mmCIF file of C-alpha atoms in Angstrom:
data_model
loop_
_atom_site.group_PDB
_atom_site.id
_atom_site.type_symbol
_atom_site.label_atom_id
_atom_site.label_comp_id
_atom_site.label_asym_id
_atom_site.label_seq_id
_atom_site.Cartn_x
_atom_site.Cartn_y
_atom_site.Cartn_z
ATOM 1 C CA MET A 211 -2.471 66.558 31.355
ATOM 2 C CA PRO A 212 -1.488 69.205 33.916
ATOM 3 C CA ASP A 213 -4.157 70.257 36.408
ATOM 4 C CA SER A 214 -4.103 73.813 35.054
ATOM 5 C CA CYS A 215 -5.327 72.483 31.703
ATOM 6 C CA VAL A 216 -8.592 71.139 33.026
ATOM 7 C CA ASN A 217 -10.335 74.500 33.237
ATOM 8 C CA HIS A 218 -8.903 75.922 30.026
ATOM 9 C CA ASN A 219 -11.174 74.336 27.429
ATOM 10 C CA SER A 220 -13.090 77.598 27.131
ATOM 11 C CA PRO A 221 -10.390 79.636 25.344
ATOM 12 C CA SER A 222 -9.102 82.677 27.166
ATOM 13 C CA ALA A 223 -6.683 83.221 24.274
ATOM 14 C CA LEU A 224 -7.643 85.982 21.895
ATOM 15 C CA THR A 225 -9.368 84.882 18.710
ATOM 16 C CA LEU A 226 -7.618 85.140 15.364
ATOM 17 C CA SER A 227 -9.795 87.982 14.119
ATOM 18 C CA SER A 228 -9.175 90.166 17.189
ATOM 19 C CA MET A 229 -5.392 89.919 17.194
ATOM 20 C CA PRO A 230 -2.729 92.029 15.517
ATOM 21 C CA VAL A 231 -0.177 90.212 13.383
ATOM 22 C CA VAL A 232 2.856 89.154 15.444
ATOM 23 C CA LYS A 233 6.393 89.495 14.097
ATOM 24 C CA PHE A 234 8.499 86.747 15.613
ATOM 25 C CA ASN A 235 11.720 88.769 15.744
ATOM 26 C CA GLU A 236 9.950 91.328 17.960
ATOM 27 C CA LEU A 237 8.881 88.890 20.708
ATOM 28 C CA GLN A 238 10.828 89.907 23.811
ATOM 29 C CA SER A 239 9.715 87.631 26.660
ATOM 30 C CA PHE A 240 7.031 85.258 27.924
ATOM 31 C CA GLY A 241 5.175 88.308 29.234
ATOM 32 C CA HIS A 242 5.267 89.940 25.814
ATOM 33 C CA LEU A 243 4.106 86.718 24.171
ATOM 34 C CA SER A 244 1.322 86.452 26.752
ATOM 35 C CA LEU A 245 0.173 89.952 25.841
ATOM 36 C CA VAL A 246 0.161 89.579 22.051
ATOM 37 C CA TRP A 247 -1.358 86.071 21.966
ATOM 38 C CA GLY A 248 -3.645 86.413 24.986
ATOM 39 C CA VAL A 249 -2.306 83.384 26.884
ATOM 40 C CA ALA A 250 -1.526 83.425 30.600
ATOM 41 C CA VAL A 251 2.160 83.355 31.517
ATOM 42 C CA GLU A 252 1.362 80.425 33.818
ATOM 43 C CA ASP A 253 0.127 78.390 30.843
ATOM 44 C CA LEU A 254 3.205 79.292 28.795
ATOM 45 C CA THR A 255 5.403 78.198 31.706
ATOM 46 C CA THR A 256 3.496 74.915 31.978
ATOM 47 C CA ILE A 257 4.100 74.254 28.281
ATOM 48 C CA ASN A 258 7.751 75.276 28.508
ATOM 49 C CA ASN A 259 8.420 72.964 31.465
ATOM 50 C CA SER A 260 6.575 69.980 29.995
ATOM 51 C CA ALA A 261 8.540 66.770 29.528
ATOM 52 C CA ASP A 262 5.634 64.874 27.937
ATOM 53 C CA GLN A 263 2.946 66.545 25.822
ATOM 54 C CA SER A 264 1.011 63.372 24.980
ATOM 55 C CA GLY A 265 -1.615 64.067 27.681
ATOM 56 C CA TRP A 266 -2.768 67.129 25.755
ATOM 57 C CA TYR A 267 -3.653 65.098 22.641
ATOM 58 C CA SER A 268 -5.889 62.199 21.697
ATOM 59 C CA GLU A 269 -4.996 59.786 18.898
ATOM 60 C CA MET A 270 -7.160 58.871 15.919
ATOM 61 C CA GLN A 271 -6.471 56.108 13.393
ATOM 62 C CA ILE A 272 -7.493 57.206 9.900
ATOM 63 C CA PRO A 273 -7.634 54.539 7.132
ATOM 64 C CA LYS A 274 -5.218 55.225 4.296
ATOM 65 C CA ARG A 275 -6.713 55.600 0.827
ATOM 66 C CA GLY A 276 -6.074 53.238 -2.065
ATOM 67 C CA LYS A 277 -6.163 49.481 -2.590
ATOM 68 C CA ALA A 278 -2.440 49.168 -1.838
ATOM 69 C CA ASN A 279 -3.079 50.663 1.610
ATOM 70 C CA ARG A 280 -5.971 48.417 2.593
ATOM 71 C CA ASP A 281 -5.963 47.745 6.364
ATOM 72 C CA LYS A 282 -3.323 50.450 6.862
ATOM 73 C CA PHE A 283 -3.917 53.498 9.040
ATOM 74 C CA ARG A 284 -2.446 56.966 9.569
ATOM 75 C CA THR A 285 -2.156 58.280 13.124
ATOM 76 C CA VAL A 286 -3.634 61.762 13.490
ATOM 77 C CA TYR A 287 -3.545 63.728 16.733
ATOM 78 C CA LYS A 288 -6.329 65.928 18.087
ATOM 79 C CA LEU A 289 -5.492 68.645 20.602
ATOM 80 C CA GLU A 290 -7.720 68.473 23.673
ATOM 81 C CA TRP A 291 -6.360 71.509 25.563
ATOM 82 C CA GLY A 292 -8.241 74.564 24.304
ATOM 83 C CA ILE A 293 -5.557 77.088 25.248
ATOM 84 C CA LEU A 294 -2.831 75.246 23.340
ATOM 85 C CA LYS A 295 -5.146 74.680 20.392
ATOM 86 C CA GLN A 296 -5.874 78.407 20.076
ATOM 87 C CA LEU A 297 -2.213 79.243 20.580
ATOM 88 C CA GLN A 298 -1.227 76.956 17.713
ATOM 89 C CA LYS A 299 -3.810 78.595 15.457
ATOM 90 C CA ASN A 300 -2.402 82.034 16.289
ATOM 91 C CA ILE A 301 1.157 80.905 15.579
ATOM 92 C CA SER A 302 0.141 79.291 12.295
ATOM 93 C CA ARG A 303 -1.638 82.454 11.170
ATOM 94 C CA ASP A 304 1.294 84.708 12.063
ATOM 95 C CA ILE A 305 3.852 82.523 10.310
ATOM 96 C CA ASP A 306 1.711 82.623 7.181
ATOM 97 C CA ASP A 307 1.184 86.394 7.446
ATOM 98 C CA THR A 308 4.798 87.371 8.109
ATOM 99 C CA ASN A 309 6.804 84.845 6.091
ATOM 100 C CA LEU A 310 7.133 84.961 2.298
ATOM 101 C CA PHE A 311 7.476 81.383 1.084
ATOM 102 C CA PRO A 312 9.101 80.837 -2.326
ATOM 103 C CA ASP A 313 6.839 80.125 -5.287
ATOM 104 C CA CYS A 314 7.938 76.481 -5.400
ATOM 105 C CA VAL A 315 6.068 75.853 -2.107
ATOM 106 C CA LYS A 316 2.497 75.061 -3.152
ATOM 107 C CA GLY A 317 1.014 73.477 -0.027
ATOM 108 C CA PHE A 318 -0.145 75.101 3.232
ATOM 109 C CA VAL A 319 0.341 78.660 1.944
ATOM 110 C CA ARG A 320 -2.599 81.051 1.631
ATOM 111 C CA GLY A 321 -3.617 81.492 -1.992
ATOM 112 C CA ARG A 322 -1.803 78.355 -3.186
ATOM 113 C CA SER A 323 -3.239 74.909 -3.800
ATOM 114 C CA ALA A 324 -2.921 71.513 -5.419
ATOM 115 C CA VAL A 325 -4.295 73.099 -8.590
ATOM 116 C CA GLY A 326 -1.452 75.642 -8.673
ATOM 117 C CA ASN A 327 1.020 72.845 -8.024
ATOM 118 C CA ALA A 328 -0.287 70.888 -10.993
ATOM 119 C CA LYS A 329 -0.419 73.973 -13.229
ATOM 120 C CA ALA A 330 3.357 74.458 -12.863
ATOM 121 C CA HIS A 331 3.901 71.148 -14.681
ATOM 122 C CA VAL A 332 1.310 71.284 -17.480
ATOM 123 C CA ASP A 333 2.352 69.991 -20.925
ATOM 124 C CA GLN A 334 5.893 68.923 -20.020
ATOM 125 C CA ARG A 335 7.905 66.223 -21.757
ATOM 126 C CA VAL A 336 8.951 64.407 -18.575
ATOM 127 C CA ILE A 337 7.674 64.626 -14.983
ATOM 128 C CA LEU A 338 9.568 63.157 -12.042
ATOM 129 C CA HIS A 339 7.712 62.426 -8.787
ATOM 130 C CA ALA A 340 9.429 61.804 -5.454
ATOM 131 C CA ASP A 341 7.857 61.553 -1.991
ATOM 132 C CA ILE A 342 9.557 62.228 1.344
ATOM 133 C CA LYS A 343 9.216 59.246 3.672
ATOM 134 C CA ASP A 344 7.387 59.815 6.991
ATOM 135 C CA PHE A 345 7.471 63.556 6.366
ATOM 136 C CA PHE A 346 6.043 65.015 9.590
ATOM 137 C CA ASP A 347 7.505 62.276 11.798
ATOM 138 C CA SER A 348 10.948 62.997 10.338
ATOM 139 C CA ILE A 349 10.935 66.646 11.450
ATOM 140 C CA THR A 350 12.760 66.921 14.759
ATOM 141 C CA THR A 351 12.741 69.430 17.605
ATOM 142 C CA GLU A 352 16.197 70.589 16.511
ATOM 143 C CA GLN A 353 14.906 71.410 13.028
ATOM 144 C CA VAL A 354 11.907 73.282 14.448
ATOM 145 C CA LEU A 355 14.158 75.206 16.837
ATOM 146 C CA GLY A 356 16.440 76.189 13.968
ATOM 147 C CA ALA A 357 13.457 77.339 11.896
ATOM 148 C CA PHE A 358 12.221 79.696 14.633
ATOM 149 C CA ILE A 359 15.721 81.056 15.224
ATOM 150 C CA ARG A 360 15.945 81.807 11.490
ATOM 151 C CA LEU A 361 12.690 83.760 11.890
ATOM 152 C CA GLY A 362 14.573 85.972 14.339
ATOM 153 C CA CYS A 363 13.230 84.549 17.613
ATOM 154 C CA LYS A 364 15.270 84.928 20.781
ATOM 155 C CA LYS A 365 16.585 81.589 22.056
ATOM 156 C CA ASP A 366 14.151 81.299 25.001
ATOM 157 C CA ILE A 367 11.179 82.164 22.772
ATOM 158 C CA ALA A 368 12.339 79.669 20.134
ATOM 159 C CA ASN A 369 12.667 77.003 22.834
ATOM 160 C CA LEU A 370 9.102 77.663 23.987
ATOM 161 C CA LEU A 371 7.773 77.452 20.419
ATOM 162 C CA THR A 372 9.429 74.054 20.032
ATOM 163 C CA LYS A 373 7.341 72.894 22.985
ATOM 164 C CA ILE A 374 4.135 74.406 21.570
ATOM 165 C CA CYS A 375 4.401 72.932 18.049
ATOM 166 C CA PRO A 376 5.965 69.439 18.269
ATOM 167 C CA LEU A 377 4.606 66.495 20.219
ATOM 168 C CA ASN A 378 7.409 64.801 22.142
ATOM 169 C CA GLY A 379 10.054 65.700 19.587
ATOM 170 C CA ARG A 380 8.112 65.323 16.313
ATOM 171 C CA LEU A 381 5.525 67.358 14.398
ATOM 172 C CA PRO A 382 2.125 65.716 14.944
ATOM 173 C CA GLN A 383 -0.219 65.230 12.006
ATOM 174 C CA GLY A 384 -3.437 67.073 12.850
ATOM 175 C CA ALA A 385 -1.906 70.024 14.703
ATOM 176 C CA SER A 386 -2.654 73.337 12.979
ATOM 177 C CA THR A 387 0.997 74.398 13.242
ATOM 178 C CA SER A 388 2.523 71.290 11.664
ATOM 179 C CA PRO A 389 1.942 72.157 7.974
ATOM 180 C CA VAL A 390 3.265 75.724 8.106
ATOM 181 C CA VAL A 391 6.144 74.838 10.448
ATOM 182 C CA SER A 392 7.143 72.052 8.038
ATOM 183 C CA ASN A 393 7.402 74.698 5.318
ATOM 184 C CA LEU A 394 9.735 76.721 7.545
ATOM 185 C CA VAL A 395 11.881 73.662 8.239
ATOM 186 C CA CYS A 396 12.097 72.868 4.518
ATOM 187 C CA SER A 397 13.373 76.311 3.474
ATOM 188 C CA GLY A 398 16.908 75.034 2.922
ATOM 189 C CA LEU A 399 15.671 71.924 1.137
ATOM 190 C CA ASP A 400 13.480 73.994 -1.194
ATOM 191 C CA SER A 401 16.342 76.378 -1.919
ATOM 192 C CA ASP A 402 18.742 73.567 -2.818
ATOM 193 C CA LEU A 403 16.213 71.633 -4.904
ATOM 194 C CA SER A 404 15.158 74.805 -6.746
ATOM 195 C CA ALA A 405 18.783 75.624 -7.569
ATOM 196 C CA PHE A 406 19.337 72.045 -8.734
ATOM 197 C CA ALA A 407 16.237 72.182 -10.962
ATOM 198 C CA ILE A 408 17.398 75.437 -12.566
ATOM 199 C CA ARG A 409 20.769 73.857 -13.379
ATOM 200 C CA GLN A 410 18.902 70.966 -15.028
ATOM 201 C CA GLY A 411 16.589 73.255 -17.002
ATOM 202 C CA ALA A 412 13.663 71.853 -15.036
ATOM 203 C CA ARG A 413 10.800 73.102 -12.862
ATOM 204 C CA TYR A 414 10.458 72.177 -9.188
ATOM 205 C CA THR A 415 7.541 72.368 -6.753
ATOM 206 C CA ARG A 416 6.780 70.850 -3.361
ATOM 207 C CA TYR A 417 3.331 70.131 -1.969
ATOM 208 C CA ALA A 418 3.931 68.890 1.604
ATOM 209 C CA ASP A 419 5.970 65.692 1.119
ATOM 210 C CA ASP A 420 5.327 65.505 -2.628
ATOM 211 C CA LEU A 421 8.304 66.677 -4.727
ATOM 212 C CA THR A 422 7.723 67.254 -8.443
ATOM 213 C CA PHE A 423 10.213 68.064 -11.198
ATOM 214 C CA SER A 424 9.388 68.513 -14.879
ATOM 215 C CA THR A 425 11.151 69.475 -18.070
ATOM 216 C CA SER A 426 10.131 70.195 -21.640
ATOM 217 C CA GLY A 427 13.581 69.145 -22.874
ATOM 218 C CA THR A 428 14.723 65.701 -23.924
ATOM 219 C CA SER A 429 15.845 63.271 -21.246
ATOM 220 C CA ASN A 430 16.709 59.612 -21.487
ATOM 221 C CA ALA A 431 16.400 56.994 -18.758
ATOM 222 C CA LYS A 432 20.081 57.184 -17.840
ATOM 223 C CA GLU A 433 19.928 60.964 -17.349
ATOM 224 C CA PHE A 434 16.857 60.679 -15.136
ATOM 225 C CA ARG A 435 18.480 58.013 -12.974
ATOM 226 C CA GLY A 436 21.218 60.550 -12.347
ATOM 227 C CA ILE A 437 18.659 63.218 -11.449
ATOM 228 C CA VAL A 438 16.944 60.871 -8.974
ATOM 229 C CA ASP A 439 20.298 60.117 -7.334
ATOM 230 C CA ALA A 440 21.059 63.833 -7.019
ATOM 231 C CA VAL A 441 17.604 64.592 -5.562
ATOM 232 C CA ARG A 442 18.025 61.732 -3.081
ATOM 233 C CA GLY A 443 21.376 63.151 -1.979
ATOM 234 C CA ILE A 444 19.950 66.652 -1.434
ATOM 235 C CA VAL A 445 16.951 65.306 0.472
ATOM 236 C CA GLU A 446 19.164 63.197 2.763
ATOM 237 C CA LEU A 447 21.486 66.159 3.329
ATOM 238 C CA HIS A 448 18.505 67.935 4.935
ATOM 239 C CA GLY A 449 17.611 65.041 7.223
ATOM 240 C CA PHE A 450 14.918 63.352 5.130
ATOM 241 C CA LYS A 451 14.636 60.183 3.061
ATOM 242 C CA LEU A 452 12.783 59.402 -0.156
ATOM 243 C CA ARG A 453 10.090 56.759 -0.429
ATOM 244 C CA GLU A 454 11.703 54.629 -3.100
ATOM 245 C CA ASP A 455 8.402 52.956 -4.010
ATOM 246 C CA LYS A 456 6.912 56.376 -4.818
ATOM 247 C CA THR A 457 9.720 57.653 -7.055
ATOM 248 C CA ARG A 458 8.572 57.480 -10.667
ATOM 249 C CA THR A 459 8.608 59.306 -14.007
ATOM 250 C CA GLN A 460 5.768 60.104 -16.391
ATOM 251 C CA ARG A 461 6.506 60.890 -20.022
ATOM 252 C CA ARG A 462 4.573 62.759 -22.692
ATOM 253 C CA GLY A 463 2.267 60.513 -24.673
ATOM 254 C CA LYS A 464 1.065 58.720 -21.550
ATOM 255 C CA SER A 465 -1.086 59.887 -18.648
ATOM 256 C CA GLN A 466 0.612 62.541 -16.526
ATOM 257 C CA TYR A 467 -0.789 63.515 -13.122
ATOM 258 C CA VAL A 468 0.406 65.981 -10.481
ATOM 259 C CA THR A 469 -1.333 66.104 -7.077
ATOM 260 C CA GLY A 470 -4.208 64.128 -8.552
ATOM 261 C CA LEU A 471 -4.832 66.357 -11.581
ATOM 262 C CA CYS A 472 -4.223 65.575 -15.241
ATOM 263 C CA VAL A 473 -1.499 67.802 -16.770
ATOM 264 C CA SER A 474 -0.888 65.978 -20.068
ATOM 265 C CA ALA A 475 -2.526 68.573 -22.312
ATOM 266 C CA PRO A 476 -1.755 72.306 -22.699
ATOM 267 C CA GLY A 477 -3.849 74.771 -20.726
ATOM 268 C CA GLU A 478 -5.275 74.235 -17.272
ATOM 269 C CA PRO A 479 -5.004 71.093 -15.124
ATOM 270 C CA ARG A 480 -8.087 68.891 -15.230
ATOM 271 C CA ALA A 481 -9.667 66.318 -12.970
ATOM 272 C CA PRO A 482 -9.081 62.678 -13.960
ATOM 273 C CA PRO A 483 -11.615 61.580 -16.589
ATOM 274 C CA ARG A 484 -12.458 58.451 -14.543
ATOM 275 C CA VAL A 485 -13.648 60.651 -11.653
ATOM 276 C CA LYS A 486 -16.038 62.591 -13.885
ATOM 277 C CA ARG A 487 -17.294 59.459 -15.650
ATOM 278 C CA ARG A 488 -18.027 57.678 -12.385
ATOM 279 C CA LEU A 489 -19.782 60.688 -10.875
ATOM 280 C CA ARG A 490 -21.958 61.171 -13.955
ATOM 281 C CA LEU A 491 -22.846 57.466 -13.967
ATOM 282 C CA GLU A 492 -23.726 57.322 -10.272
ATOM 283 C CA LEU A 493 -25.898 60.434 -10.504
ATOM 284 C CA TYR A 494 -27.613 58.962 -13.576
ATOM 285 C CA TYR A 495 -28.463 55.712 -11.773
ATOM 286 C CA ALA A 496 -29.534 57.531 -8.617
ATOM 287 C CA LYS A 497 -31.923 59.546 -10.808
ATOM 288 C CA LYS A 498 -33.141 56.533 -12.788
ATOM 289 C CA PHE A 499 -33.724 54.077 -9.951
ATOM 290 C CA GLY A 500 -34.120 56.434 -6.978
ATOM 291 C CA ILE A 501 -31.563 56.948 -4.239
ATOM 292 C CA GLN A 502 -32.589 54.030 -2.015
ATOM 293 C CA ASN A 503 -32.763 51.562 -4.911
ATOM 294 C CA HIS A 504 -29.406 52.807 -6.161
ATOM 295 C CA LEU A 505 -27.847 52.225 -2.739
ATOM 296 C CA SER A 506 -29.264 48.676 -2.725
ATOM 297 C CA ARG A 507 -27.932 48.007 -6.231
ATOM 298 C CA VAL A 508 -24.375 49.028 -5.310
ATOM 299 C CA ASN A 509 -24.650 47.251 -1.932
ATOM 300 C CA LEU A 510 -23.933 50.345 0.169
ATOM 301 C CA GLU A 511 -25.372 50.605 3.670
ATOM 302 C CA TRP A 512 -25.542 54.386 3.488
ATOM 303 C CA THR A 513 -28.312 56.794 4.305
ATOM 304 C CA GLU A 514 -29.633 59.134 1.642
ATOM 305 C CA LEU A 515 -28.030 62.015 3.575
ATOM 306 C CA ARG A 516 -24.613 60.372 3.411
ATOM 307 C CA LEU A 517 -24.898 59.682 -0.336
ATOM 308 C CA ARG A 518 -25.847 63.290 -1.017
ATOM 309 C CA ALA A 519 -22.871 64.442 1.056
ATOM 310 C CA TYR A 520 -20.646 62.097 -0.971
ATOM 311 C CA PHE A 521 -21.909 63.613 -4.228
ATOM 312 C CA ARG A 522 -21.541 67.164 -2.906
ATOM 313 C CA GLY A 523 -17.962 66.469 -1.809
ATOM 314 C CA TRP A 524 -16.887 65.309 -5.261
ATOM 315 C CA ILE A 525 -18.746 68.130 -6.994
ATOM 316 C CA ASP A 526 -17.106 70.688 -4.692
ATOM 317 C CA TYR A 527 -13.743 69.132 -5.547
ATOM 318 C CA LEU A 528 -14.446 69.529 -9.278
ATOM 319 C CA HIS A 529 -15.581 73.101 -8.694
ATOM 320 C CA SER A 530 -12.193 73.875 -7.076
ATOM 321 C CA VAL A 531 -10.507 73.034 -10.400
ATOM 322 C CA PRO A 532 -11.088 76.074 -12.675
ATOM 323 C CA ALA A 533 -11.163 74.037 -15.897
ATOM 324 C CA GLU A 534 -13.933 71.834 -14.449
ATOM 325 C CA SER A 535 -16.273 74.548 -13.145
ATOM 326 C CA ALA A 536 -18.788 74.085 -15.989
ATOM 327 C CA VAL A 537 -18.832 70.315 -15.427
ATOM 328 C CA ALA A 538 -19.305 70.876 -11.698
ATOM 329 C CA GLN A 539 -22.270 73.200 -12.307
ATOM 330 C CA ARG A 540 -24.001 70.621 -14.532
ATOM 331 C CA LEU A 541 -23.444 67.851 -12.006
ATOM 332 C CA ARG A 542 -24.715 70.071 -9.191
ATOM 333 C CA LYS A 543 -27.960 70.589 -11.105
ATOM 334 C CA GLN A 544 -28.253 66.826 -11.536
ATOM 335 C CA LEU A 545 -27.820 66.357 -7.808
ATOM 336 C CA GLU A 546 -30.410 69.027 -7.010
ATOM 337 C CA SER A 547 -32.918 67.296 -9.309
ATOM 338 C CA LEU A 548 -32.781 64.000 -7.410
#
């Protein structure tokens, strides 16, 4: 970490609420950028001249979810330099405020969510899922640079932004800029996949690395193999690869899920029935036996505070799904009665 970073943990950058929205094609120089984002030119120069940004971050190993991922971890990076952290937040906000992402982009865009992503594929005959392999790690400095140039940035400003957002040539998971910058990088991919879906009479959405296609028409296995091959070709054309173990289809008559929500029936997406059943059952036993006895019965070394937080987290999740708001309210009352 450069010496100048040591005394910058108390942000001198302007806060998000006090700043005007910045249009990237209007940024003229480092001095102009310093003025609109409230960062010293010296700090911008330090970032621009950096050959190794790893000293500004700390690494965290987060366990992956699911039985198949037992003992596997995801590396997440935490920014330790306050100035750069605030600068990334400002950039993320201004990209979101000044860039109109197409409707197919459902993740990391204000007003859009996993619920909206699932709703686009409700009550379809066939759903195709495909995941991009190592999504953030696959996004290079060259792709980020091209994205900022497409926003209208001057070359020297675009070069600086590629030092602010990536970590040693890749987008780091955990940085506030990574999600929205990934959407910028994927503009060409989204355009090509949307056009392909229209030609197939299908719907297409992307939530981060999760690609979803659906159709209400008839499709046999041979036709869908051809669609997967075409999607793979488009994805690789844009510098990415598919996770072959995550590519799958779901057909009407069986369970269909999109970003964790059930979309098999007409209407609104719903939470998986197993989630609601388990939550009801756990709240019932916590009420019947008492919280401490319940924790002993299920062999959990948790405090009462942690169990309540666990319940609140799942209830808040249900509340975020419009079709489950009534269920969430009932479960919240059960929790409050414990």
